[in-house]
Each structure stands twice: as structure tokens, then as C-alpha cells.
mmCIF file of C-alpha atoms in Angstrom:
data_model
loop_
_atom_site.group_PDB
_atom_site.id
_atom_site.type_symbol
_atom_site.label_atom_id
_atom_site.label_comp_id
_atom_site.label_asym_id
_atom_site.label_seq_id
_atom_site.Cartn_x
_atom_site.Cartn_y
_atom_site.Cartn_z
ATOM 1 C CA MET A 1 1.192 4.422 -4.913
ATOM 2 C CA THR A 2 -2.128 2.447 -4.437
ATOM 3 C CA LYS A 3 -3.987 2.895 -0.973
ATOM 4 C CA ALA A 4 -2.538 0.679 1.720
ATOM 5 C CA PRO A 5 -4.966 -1.468 3.841
ATOM 6 C CA ILE A 6 -6.181 -0.183 6.906
ATOM 7 C CA GLN A 7 -4.085 -2.321 8.981
ATOM 8 C CA LEU A 8 -0.933 -1.534 7.104
ATOM 9 C CA GLN A 9 -1.645 2.019 7.139
ATOM 10 C CA ASP A 10 -2.074 2.023 10.925
ATOM 11 C CA LEU A 11 0.704 0.094 11.296
ATOM 12 C CA ARG A 12 3.012 2.858 8.873
ATOM 13 C CA ARG A 13 1.387 5.434 11.404
ATOM 14 C CA ARG A 14 2.252 4.083 14.548
ATOM 15 C CA LEU A 15 5.876 3.553 13.047
ATOM 16 C CA TYR A 16 6.143 6.886 12.184
ATOM 17 C CA VAL A 17 4.757 8.743 15.651
ATOM 18 C CA LYS A 18 6.854 6.085 17.444
ATOM 19 C CA ALA A 19 10.025 7.378 15.405
ATOM 20 C CA LYS A 20 9.281 10.822 15.659
ATOM 21 C CA ALA A 21 8.637 11.052 19.521
ATOM 22 C CA GLU A 22 12.278 8.766 20.038
ATOM 23 C CA PRO A 23 14.764 9.720 17.865
ATOM 24 C CA THR A 24 17.212 7.198 19.173
ATOM 25 C CA TRP A 25 14.891 4.437 19.487
ATOM 26 C CA ARG A 26 15.897 1.152 17.547
ATOM 27 C CA PHE A 27 12.777 -0.641 16.134
ATOM 28 C CA TRP A 28 12.801 -4.580 16.225
ATOM 29 C CA GLY A 29 10.275 -7.225 15.537
ATOM 30 C CA LEU A 30 9.773 -5.634 12.084
ATOM 31 C CA TYR A 31 10.899 -8.753 9.623
ATOM 32 C CA VAL A 32 7.081 -10.250 10.832
ATOM 33 C CA HIS A 33 5.524 -7.460 9.212
ATOM 34 C CA ILE A 34 7.571 -7.486 5.674
ATOM 35 C CA CYS A 35 6.506 -11.296 5.390
ATOM 36 C CA LYS A 36 3.050 -10.647 6.113
ATOM 37 C CA LEU A 37 0.490 -11.407 3.074
ATOM 38 C CA GLU A 38 -1.100 -7.617 3.175
ATOM 39 C CA THR A 39 2.358 -5.955 2.583
ATOM 40 C CA LEU A 40 3.575 -8.275 0.098
ATOM 41 C CA ARG A 41 -0.040 -7.783 -1.498
ATOM 42 C CA GLN A 42 0.534 -3.947 -1.357
ATOM 43 C CA ALA A 43 3.960 -3.814 -2.432
ATOM 44 C CA TYR A 44 3.109 -6.124 -5.899
ATOM 45 C CA ALA A 45 0.131 -3.575 -6.050
ATOM 46 C CA ALA A 46 2.558 -0.603 -6.304
ATOM 47 C CA ALA A 47 4.745 -2.503 -8.859
ATOM 48 C CA ARG A 48 2.184 -3.706 -10.867
ATOM 49 C CA ALA A 49 1.234 0.042 -11.059
ATOM 50 C CA ASN A 50 4.680 1.461 -11.927
ATOM 51 C CA ALA A 51 4.819 -1.571 -15.019
ATOM 52 C CA GLY A 52 8.359 -1.615 -15.814
ATOM 53 C CA ALA A 53 10.229 -4.398 -17.578
ATOM 54 C CA PRO A 54 10.652 -7.701 -16.411
ATOM 55 C CA GLY A 55 14.174 -8.646 -15.165
ATOM 56 C CA ASN A 56 16.630 -11.454 -15.562
ATOM 57 C CA ASP A 57 14.254 -14.005 -15.421
ATOM 58 C CA GLY A 58 11.711 -12.054 -17.961
ATOM 59 C CA VAL A 59 8.935 -13.338 -15.565
ATOM 60 C CA THR A 60 6.118 -10.695 -16.289
ATOM 61 C CA PHE A 61 3.191 -9.310 -14.506
ATOM 62 C CA GLU A 62 1.115 -11.507 -16.832
ATOM 63 C CA THR A 63 2.866 -14.436 -16.278
ATOM 64 C CA ILE A 64 2.416 -14.166 -12.699
ATOM 65 C CA GLU A 65 -1.465 -13.186 -12.475
ATOM 66 C CA GLN A 66 -1.886 -16.189 -15.352
ATOM 67 C CA ALA A 67 -0.336 -18.830 -13.067
ATOM 68 C CA GLY A 68 -1.991 -17.053 -10.120
ATOM 69 C CA LEU A 69 -1.166 -14.096 -7.830
ATOM 70 C CA GLU A 70 -2.376 -15.334 -4.344
ATOM 71 C CA GLU A 71 0.074 -18.788 -5.301
ATOM 72 C CA PHE A 72 3.079 -16.238 -6.220
ATOM 73 C CA LEU A 73 2.732 -14.389 -3.310
ATOM 74 C CA GLY A 74 2.504 -17.083 -0.655
ATOM 75 C CA GLN A 75 5.560 -19.336 -2.307
ATOM 76 C CA LEU A 76 7.395 -15.823 -2.001
ATOM 77 C CA ARG A 77 6.464 -15.556 2.040
ATOM 78 C CA GLN A 78 7.189 -18.620 2.585
ATOM 79 C CA GLU A 79 10.826 -18.171 1.378
ATOM 80 C CA LEU A 80 11.187 -15.593 3.214
ATOM 81 C CA VAL A 81 9.759 -16.995 6.497
ATOM 82 C CA GLU A 82 11.851 -19.751 6.137
ATOM 83 C CA GLY A 83 14.985 -17.992 5.028
ATOM 84 C CA ARG A 84 15.555 -19.430 1.843
ATOM 85 C CA TYR A 85 14.858 -16.189 -0.240
ATOM 86 C CA ARG A 86 17.707 -14.804 -2.111
ATOM 87 C CA PRO A 87 17.801 -11.652 -4.626
ATOM 88 C CA GLN A 88 18.370 -12.772 -8.303
ATOM 89 C CA ARG A 89 21.038 -10.919 -10.198
ATOM 90 C CA LEU A 90 19.981 -7.168 -11.694
ATOM 91 C CA ARG A 91 19.184 -6.879 -15.482
ATOM 92 C CA LYS A 92 21.593 -4.096 -16.670
ATOM 93 C CA VAL A 93 19.958 -1.497 -19.266
ATOM 94 C CA LYS A 94 21.766 1.523 -20.557
ATOM 95 C CA ILE A 95 19.889 4.613 -20.846
ATOM 96 C CA PRO A 96 20.855 7.581 -23.347
ATOM 97 C CA LYS A 97 21.741 10.859 -21.876
ATOM 98 C CA GLU A 98 22.815 14.201 -22.954
ATOM 99 C CA GLY A 99 26.355 14.743 -24.728
ATOM 100 C CA GLY A 100 26.190 10.758 -25.705
ATOM 101 C CA LYS A 101 26.432 9.367 -22.465
ATOM 102 C CA PHE A 102 24.547 6.528 -20.771
ATOM 103 C CA ARG A 103 22.754 6.129 -17.256
ATOM 104 C CA GLN A 104 22.922 2.524 -16.490
ATOM 105 C CA LEU A 105 19.686 1.259 -14.805
ATOM 106 C CA SER A 106 19.562 -2.328 -12.857
ATOM 107 C CA ILE A 107 16.009 -3.752 -12.955
ATOM 108 C CA PRO A 108 15.378 -6.162 -10.223
ATOM 109 C CA THR A 109 13.324 -9.289 -11.234
ATOM 110 C CA ILE A 110 9.273 -8.555 -10.259
ATOM 111 C CA ARG A 111 9.615 -11.131 -7.408
ATOM 112 C CA ASP A 112 12.423 -8.864 -6.215
ATOM 113 C CA ARG A 113 10.627 -5.687 -6.688
ATOM 114 C CA VAL A 114 7.990 -7.091 -4.364
ATOM 115 C CA VAL A 115 10.205 -7.995 -1.774
ATOM 116 C CA GLN A 116 11.706 -4.731 -1.937
ATOM 117 C CA GLY A 117 8.623 -2.638 -1.793
ATOM 118 C CA ALA A 118 7.359 -4.634 1.142
ATOM 119 C CA VAL A 119 11.181 -3.493 3.037
ATOM 120 C CA LYS A 120 10.052 0.057 1.692
ATOM 121 C CA LEU A 121 6.503 -0.041 3.108
ATOM 122 C CA ILE A 122 7.967 -0.668 6.636
ATOM 123 C CA LEU A 123 11.192 0.982 7.091
ATOM 124 C CA GLU A 124 9.952 4.340 5.060
ATOM 125 C CA PRO A 125 7.647 5.966 8.039
ATOM 126 C CA ILE A 126 10.846 5.092 10.720
ATOM 127 C CA PHE A 127 13.305 7.340 8.368
ATOM 128 C CA GLU A 128 10.684 9.915 7.322
ATOM 129 C CA ALA A 129 10.297 10.633 10.650
ATOM 130 C CA ASP A 130 14.234 11.529 10.622
ATOM 131 C CA PHE A 131 14.449 13.258 7.015
ATOM 132 C CA GLN A 132 14.504 16.873 6.937
ATOM 133 C CA PRO A 133 12.339 19.702 5.086
ATOM 134 C CA GLY A 134 14.939 20.419 2.537
ATOM 135 C CA SER A 135 14.971 16.666 1.043
ATOM 136 C CA PHE A 136 12.775 16.400 -1.481
ATOM 137 C CA GLY A 137 13.835 13.385 -3.689
ATOM 138 C CA TYR A 138 11.545 10.161 -4.011
ATOM 139 C CA ARG A 139 9.305 10.968 -0.641
ATOM 140 C CA PRO A 140 5.945 10.799 0.385
ATOM 141 C CA LYS A 141 3.931 14.034 -0.389
ATOM 142 C CA LYS A 142 7.049 15.335 -1.485
ATOM 143 C CA THR A 143 7.693 16.957 -5.042
ATOM 144 C CA ALA A 144 9.872 18.561 -7.487
ATOM 145 C CA HIS A 145 7.720 21.594 -7.840
ATOM 146 C CA ALA A 146 8.077 21.911 -4.176
ATOM 147 C CA ALA A 147 11.880 22.284 -4.228
ATOM 148 C CA ILE A 148 11.904 24.880 -7.103
ATOM 149 C CA GLN A 149 9.228 26.798 -5.085
ATOM 150 C CA ARG A 150 11.810 26.913 -2.301
ATOM 151 C CA VAL A 151 14.533 27.649 -4.068
ATOM 152 C CA SER A 152 12.357 30.472 -5.576
ATOM 153 C CA THR A 153 11.326 31.874 -2.312
ATOM 154 C CA ALA A 154 14.730 32.006 -1.266
ATOM 155 C CA ILE A 155 15.450 33.904 -4.064
ATOM 156 C CA ILE A 156 13.117 36.537 -3.283
ATOM 157 C CA GLN A 157 14.231 36.504 0.378
ATOM 158 C CA GLY A 158 17.634 37.718 -1.135
ATOM 159 C CA LYS A 159 20.049 34.800 -0.870
ATOM 160 C CA THR A 160 21.155 35.111 -4.315
ATOM 161 C CA TYR A 161 25.072 33.602 -3.662
ATOM 162 C CA VAL A 162 24.474 30.124 -4.739
ATOM 163 C CA LEU A 163 26.590 26.752 -4.277
ATOM 164 C CA ASP A 164 25.589 24.092 -7.182
ATOM 165 C CA LEU A 165 27.171 20.847 -5.804
ATOM 166 C CA ASP A 166 27.358 17.933 -8.261
ATOM 167 C CA LEU A 167 27.936 14.496 -6.756
ATOM 168 C CA ARG A 168 29.960 12.476 -8.765
ATOM 169 C CA ALA A 169 28.144 9.227 -9.959
ATOM 170 C CA TYR A 170 26.616 8.958 -6.758
ATOM 171 C CA PHE A 171 24.054 6.200 -6.737
ATOM 172 C CA ASP A 172 26.798 3.889 -8.254
ATOM 173 C CA THR A 173 29.234 5.255 -5.294
ATOM 174 C CA VAL A 174 27.357 4.635 -2.298
ATOM 175 C CA ARG A 175 29.319 2.451 0.460
ATOM 176 C CA HIS A 176 27.283 -0.478 1.314
ATOM 177 C CA HIS A 177 29.009 -0.734 5.154
ATOM 178 C CA ILE A 178 27.992 2.954 5.544
ATOM 179 C CA VAL A 179 24.508 2.693 4.755
ATOM 180 C CA LEU A 180 23.967 -0.488 6.751
ATOM 181 C CA GLN A 181 25.595 1.413 9.668
ATOM 182 C CA LYS A 182 22.902 4.011 9.317
ATOM 183 C CA VAL A 183 19.916 1.477 9.081
ATOM 184 C CA ALA A 184 21.445 -0.021 11.881
ATOM 185 C CA ARG A 185 21.112 2.920 14.061
ATOM 186 C CA ARG A 186 17.354 2.846 13.716
ATOM 187 C CA VAL A 187 16.808 -0.984 13.153
ATOM 188 C CA ASN A 188 17.490 -3.801 16.013
ATOM 189 C CA ASP A 189 16.298 -6.574 13.626
ATOM 190 C CA ASP A 190 18.754 -9.111 12.400
ATOM 191 C CA ALA A 191 16.658 -10.674 9.696
ATOM 192 C CA VAL A 192 15.801 -7.214 8.027
ATOM 193 C CA MET A 193 19.340 -6.121 7.977
ATOM 194 C CA ALA A 194 20.548 -9.499 6.673
ATOM 195 C CA LEU A 195 17.905 -9.050 3.944
ATOM 196 C CA LEU A 196 18.887 -5.365 2.931
ATOM 197 C CA LYS A 197 22.599 -6.924 2.481
ATOM 198 C CA ALA A 198 21.440 -9.447 0.618
ATOM 199 C CA MET A 199 19.725 -6.913 -1.772
ATOM 200 C CA LEU A 200 22.850 -4.326 -1.666
ATOM 201 C CA LYS A 201 25.525 -7.537 -2.452
ATOM 202 C CA ALA A 202 23.050 -8.192 -5.348
ATOM 203 C CA SER A 203 23.788 -5.200 -7.310
ATOM 204 C CA GLY A 204 27.540 -5.383 -6.833
ATOM 205 C CA LYS A 205 30.475 -4.495 -4.213
ATOM 206 C CA ARG A 206 29.118 -0.966 -3.855
ATOM 207 C CA GLY A 207 26.279 1.454 -5.217
ATOM 208 C CA VAL A 208 22.497 1.434 -4.701
ATOM 209 C CA PRO A 209 20.631 0.039 -8.151
ATOM 210 C CA GLN A 210 18.981 3.058 -10.064
ATOM 211 C CA GLY A 211 15.991 1.060 -10.586
ATOM 212 C CA GLY A 212 15.525 -0.514 -7.468
ATOM 213 C CA THR A 213 12.424 0.034 -5.251
ATOM 214 C CA VAL A 214 13.934 0.683 -1.897
ATOM 215 C CA SER A 215 17.297 2.695 -3.538
ATOM 216 C CA PRO A 216 15.635 5.961 -3.413
ATOM 217 C CA LEU A 217 14.937 5.536 0.478
ATOM 218 C CA LEU A 218 18.610 4.020 0.808
ATOM 219 C CA SER A 219 19.817 7.037 -0.648
ATOM 220 C CA ASN A 220 18.121 9.602 1.523
ATOM 221 C CA ILE A 221 19.179 7.779 4.238
ATOM 222 C CA TYR A 222 22.686 7.763 3.280
ATOM 223 C CA LEU A 223 22.538 12.163 2.709
ATOM 224 C CA ASN A 224 20.717 12.863 5.467
ATOM 225 C CA GLU A 225 23.374 13.966 7.780
ATOM 226 C CA VAL A 226 24.493 16.370 5.188
ATOM 227 C CA ASP A 227 21.020 17.682 5.221
ATOM 228 C CA LYS A 228 20.912 17.975 9.245
ATOM 229 C CA MET A 229 24.299 19.916 8.607
ATOM 230 C CA LEU A 230 22.409 22.668 6.406
ATOM 231 C CA GLU A 231 19.244 22.693 8.647
ATOM 232 C CA ARG A 232 21.922 23.464 11.535
ATOM 233 C CA ALA A 233 23.364 26.012 9.504
ATOM 234 C CA GLN A 234 19.850 27.525 9.034
ATOM 235 C CA GLN A 235 19.004 27.446 12.914
ATOM 236 C CA VAL A 236 22.550 29.328 13.662
ATOM 237 C CA THR A 237 21.629 32.629 11.820
ATOM 238 C CA ARG A 238 17.778 32.300 12.343
ATOM 239 C CA ARG A 239 16.296 35.730 13.314
ATOM 240 C CA GLY A 240 12.562 35.123 13.623
ATOM 241 C CA GLN A 241 11.101 33.716 10.732
ATOM 242 C CA TRP A 242 14.300 34.471 8.502
ATOM 243 C CA THR A 243 17.308 32.609 7.795
ATOM 244 C CA ALA A 244 20.590 33.655 6.122
ATOM 245 C CA VAL A 245 21.248 29.970 4.616
ATOM 246 C CA GLU A 246 18.487 27.692 2.237
ATOM 247 C CA TYR A 247 18.854 24.349 0.494
ATOM 248 C CA ALA A 248 17.023 21.800 -1.184
ATOM 249 C CA ARG A 249 17.978 18.686 -2.406
ATOM 250 C CA PHE A 250 16.357 16.331 -4.626
ATOM 251 C CA ALA A 251 18.096 12.937 -4.702
ATOM 252 C CA ASP A 252 21.695 13.968 -5.636
ATOM 253 C CA ASP A 253 20.644 17.473 -6.865
ATOM 254 C CA LEU A 254 21.721 19.837 -4.279
ATOM 255 C CA VAL A 255 21.761 23.664 -4.256
ATOM 256 C CA ILE A 256 22.474 25.957 -1.382
ATOM 257 C CA LEU A 257 21.326 29.335 -1.370
ATOM 258 C CA VAL A 258 23.365 31.933 1.157
ATOM 259 C CA ASP A 259 21.959 35.714 1.605
ATOM 260 C CA SER A 260 24.105 38.312 -0.006
ATOM 261 C CA HIS A 261 24.464 40.983 2.886
ATOM 262 C CA ARG A 262 28.217 41.296 3.339
ATOM 263 C CA ARG A 263 27.787 40.233 7.045
ATOM 264 C CA HIS A 264 27.115 36.639 5.797
ATOM 265 C CA HIS A 265 30.108 36.618 3.380
ATOM 266 C CA TRP A 266 32.054 34.657 5.687
ATOM 267 C CA LEU A 267 28.878 32.081 5.501
ATOM 268 C CA ARG A 268 29.729 31.234 1.831
ATOM 269 C CA GLY A 269 32.586 29.317 2.538
ATOM 270 C CA ALA A 270 31.768 28.228 6.242
ATOM 271 C CA VAL A 271 28.862 26.606 4.534
ATOM 272 C CA GLU A 272 30.674 24.843 1.553
ATOM 273 C CA GLN A 273 33.563 23.565 3.924
ATOM 274 C CA ARG A 274 31.001 22.094 6.103
ATOM 275 C CA ALA A 275 29.109 20.477 3.239
ATOM 276 C CA ARG A 276 32.200 19.456 1.601
ATOM 277 C CA GLU A 277 33.429 17.521 4.779
ATOM 278 C CA GLU A 278 30.109 15.719 5.531
ATOM 279 C CA LEU A 279 30.060 14.699 1.831
ATOM 280 C CA ALA A 280 34.190 13.294 2.422
ATOM 281 C CA ARG A 281 32.910 11.480 5.459
ATOM 282 C CA LEU A 282 30.496 9.390 3.446
ATOM 283 C CA GLN A 283 32.995 9.055 0.696
ATOM 284 C CA VAL A 284 30.665 10.833 -2.015
ATOM 285 C CA GLU A 285 32.906 12.681 -4.215
ATOM 286 C CA VAL A 286 32.237 15.971 -5.553
ATOM 287 C CA ASN A 287 32.412 16.281 -9.240
ATOM 288 C CA GLU A 288 34.381 19.857 -9.321
ATOM 289 C CA ASP A 289 34.061 20.288 -13.095
ATOM 290 C CA LYS A 290 29.897 20.718 -12.694
ATOM 291 C CA SER A 291 29.959 21.979 -9.509
ATOM 292 C CA ARG A 292 29.399 25.667 -9.696
ATOM 293 C CA ARG A 293 29.613 28.914 -6.955
ATOM 294 C CA VAL A 294 27.083 31.344 -8.644
ATOM 295 C CA ASP A 295 26.094 35.342 -7.547
ATOM 296 C CA LEU A 296 22.453 35.931 -9.136
ATOM 297 C CA SER A 297 23.212 39.674 -8.262
ATOM 298 C CA ARG A 298 25.951 39.523 -11.128
ATOM 299 C CA GLY A 299 23.345 38.589 -13.485
ATOM 300 C CA GLU A 300 24.617 34.718 -13.361
ATOM 301 C CA SER A 301 22.174 31.811 -13.453
ATOM 302 C CA PHE A 302 22.365 28.292 -11.892
ATOM 303 C CA GLY A 303 20.457 25.031 -12.835
ATOM 304 C CA PHE A 304 18.350 22.722 -10.930
ATOM 305 C CA LEU A 305 15.670 19.975 -11.698
ATOM 306 C CA GLY A 306 15.566 21.007 -15.159
ATOM 307 C CA PHE A 307 15.502 24.446 -15.038
ATOM 308 C CA ASP A 308 17.845 27.328 -15.222
ATOM 309 C CA PHE A 309 17.215 30.054 -12.401
ATOM 310 C CA HIS A 310 17.825 34.034 -13.299
ATOM 311 C CA ARG A 311 17.422 36.896 -10.767
ATOM 312 C CA ILE A 312 15.103 39.905 -12.924
ATOM 313 C CA ARG A 313 13.009 42.997 -11.742
ATOM 314 C CA SER A 314 9.700 43.026 -11.792
ATOM 315 C CA ARG A 315 7.300 45.868 -13.211
ATOM 316 C CA ARG A 316 7.185 47.291 -9.421
ATOM 317 C CA GLY A 317 11.167 47.174 -9.049
ATOM 318 C CA ARG A 318 11.373 44.282 -7.034
ATOM 319 C CA TRP A 319 13.753 41.634 -7.298
ATOM 320 C CA MET A 320 11.850 38.181 -8.421
ATOM 321 C CA PRO A 321 13.290 34.408 -9.634
ATOM 322 C CA LEU A 322 13.047 33.860 -13.577
ATOM 323 C CA ARG A 323 12.852 30.189 -14.175
ATOM 324 C CA THR A 324 13.269 28.952 -17.717
ATOM 325 C CA PRO A 325 13.678 25.559 -18.889
ATOM 326 C CA LYS A 326 16.904 24.490 -19.679
ATOM 327 C CA GLY A 327 18.076 24.848 -23.656
ATOM 328 C CA LYS A 328 18.318 21.305 -24.258
ATOM 329 C CA LYS A 329 15.419 20.339 -22.766
ATOM 330 C CA ARG A 330 13.422 23.205 -24.209
ATOM 331 C CA THR A 331 14.660 22.192 -27.861
ATOM 332 C CA ALA A 332 13.588 18.351 -27.097
ATOM 333 C CA LEU A 333 9.738 19.887 -25.845
ATOM 334 C CA LEU A 334 9.548 22.220 -29.157
ATOM 335 C CA ARG A 335 10.598 19.137 -31.087
ATOM 336 C CA LYS A 336 8.086 17.085 -29.558
ATOM 337 C CA LEU A 337 5.020 19.783 -29.631
ATOM 338 C CA LYS A 338 6.085 20.746 -33.185
ATOM 339 C CA GLU A 339 5.974 16.487 -34.423
ATOM 340 C CA ILE A 340 2.325 16.288 -32.347
ATOM 341 C CA PHE A 341 0.905 19.179 -34.113
ATOM 342 C CA ARG A 342 1.971 17.964 -37.602
ATOM 343 C CA ASN A 343 0.099 14.807 -36.772
ATOM 344 C CA SER A 344 -2.724 16.456 -35.321
ATOM 345 C CA ILE A 345 -4.431 18.230 -38.288
ATOM 346 C CA SER A 346 -7.607 16.302 -38.550
ATOM 347 C CA ARG A 347 -7.704 15.120 -34.837
ATOM 348 C CA PRO A 348 -10.122 16.714 -32.028
ATOM 349 C CA LEU A 349 -8.915 19.224 -30.189
ATOM 350 C CA ARG A 350 -9.472 17.631 -26.654
ATOM 351 C CA SER A 351 -7.307 14.872 -27.990
ATOM 352 C CA VAL A 352 -4.511 17.033 -28.889
ATOM 353 C CA ILE A 353 -4.709 18.700 -25.556
ATOM 354 C CA GLU A 354 -4.555 15.217 -23.443
ATOM 355 C CA GLN A 355 -1.780 14.059 -25.367
ATOM 356 C CA ILE A 356 0.327 17.096 -24.759
ATOM 357 C CA ASN A 357 -0.516 16.605 -21.141
#
């Protein structure tokens, strides 16, 4: 994201500090900050940096800037202040997936992306204070690499029983009333709640649109209770710096690792049962066909964030994790590299390296 103005940075810092210090505090007076030109301007800059196709109205960033960016932002602010703003219908686009399936993206108009971005700028620091260490998806200063490293460290520590839970069509099945209830625990601002409700309604009767700017934040808010339960499981089994349970979640990709010692065998069923209970409360369905129970000590493997994880012995005889790109992704990568090299016979080496990277 582009760097926010000092005043906006300071506001976000103060919201985070207050939320961290008072876990039950409900924030009011937030809508006025969403409507500020500096917030909308920063939200536009972030949307511009991410580029992306236009929404249903066909309006592009170039169209807006040719007509005058400040006029566009001023009109949008006026609509918000006067309560006239209404989100427009989302443009549906199907993206091919593995196995001949498709993922449906819902693309908002740029004006709606800006408003969603403004909402995210103000709400994000509040909920960041509530989120758990094992949640990595779409969060500031959190990366997929860090999630992968967390899992690798757990394997080194002997947590070799793995519960790999697949959440069936998670983003499409988020219940609006549940996510709004969870937001309302921290937000005591009717205008903000009405705005969020209108955004969700524009996406259909349920689900958060994949492609929406505020959707990742809402999806993390929705699953935060699952993360909290897993954090409690860690604390119950903690002995000094060591725990018998570890987990990592990146959006809807969740793995739970349990220590392999026989005295912790009871934890396997207990943690799985509690995780399933929390998901059931949220009306999130577990895909039984894709969910797996894996024992790395028996030579089995599991997938997480595009990698297959195994356990092997090092030359010194120590157990260590082995990560390999998933088969189909590895094949696609090799195919891409082959094409690059075929078309790069006469190109400078630096240019080829830049394209690969």
C-alpha cells in the first residue's frame, strides 16, 4: 500500500493502541473519518496501485483522472456525508482453477473500491488489535512466507500430526448477519454499520465478494474466534516456551499441528472437535473430501500455500521439514521457464533474470 498521510497514520495508530488496551471498547465517531478527503484520497491511491479491471460502469482510473480526480473524490465524499451513497452491482468474472473448475471474482466499480478502501483504513487497526498471531492472510506485515515458516518450525519441534481442514466455498458462504454482529462488538457507529450492510447486500444474500477491498478484513474477523480457540489450546499445553499445538491460517487455508508424543494423542481428537464446533457455530462447512489427517512420522505429507510438506532426516540425523512446490504448480513453473528461455536466446542475461523474478 502507498504510504498514508501523517494525520491518517496517527489516527490508525491511536485506534490500534486504544483497541489493544481495551478489548471490549466499542468505537464511535468513525464514519466522519471514512468521509474525510485524505482517507478517500489514500484509498484511491491504494486502488490505483493495485490497478485492476473496471466494474459494471466501465469507468477506468484514466477516465476519472482525465475528468479530475479531486472532483471525483469531492463528489464521492458529498454522497457519503449526505447519506446518498449506494454501492453498485458487482461485475462477475470467472477465473479458471485446477481441474477445470472456476473461481468467481466479483469486481466492484472504482468508486466502490475507494469507499471500501476508506472503510478498511479506519476499521483495520481496530481489528488488528484483536487478531491472533497464527492468522497471516491479507494482514499488514504478515506474509505467506511467514505462515510457511511457522509450519516448518512446528515440524522441527516434533508436531507431526497434522489436521488439514478445507473450508467449503468459504468466501461464498459467510453469513452477513454473523459478520455484522462481530463488527458491532467493536463498532458503535450506526452509519458505519449501515454502510457495511449496504456493501454486503450488493454482493448477494450471503458471502463476501472475492475481489472486494474490504472482503479480506471481514473474512478474518469472521474466523477470529477459531483462531482464538487454537490460541487457547496452545496456552493449555504450554510448558515454558514449548507448546503441544501449533496452527497457521491464511484466509481459508487452515492447518493444525499436534505434538507426536503419545501423551498428547488425546489432543488430536480434542482439538479437531473444538475446531469443528467453532466452524459449525459460524455455519462454515468443512469439505470432508479434501480435509485430511496426516502423520508425518509415517512418511505422509500435506499441502499448504502451494507447497507439499514432508519430514526427512538431515545428514546429521535430525528430523527436518522438506517443502516442495505442489506438482501442478511445479509443472506450470517449468513450462513457463521453458517458454522464457526459448524466447530469450538473443536477450541480455539481466533482462531474462528480471522476467523470471
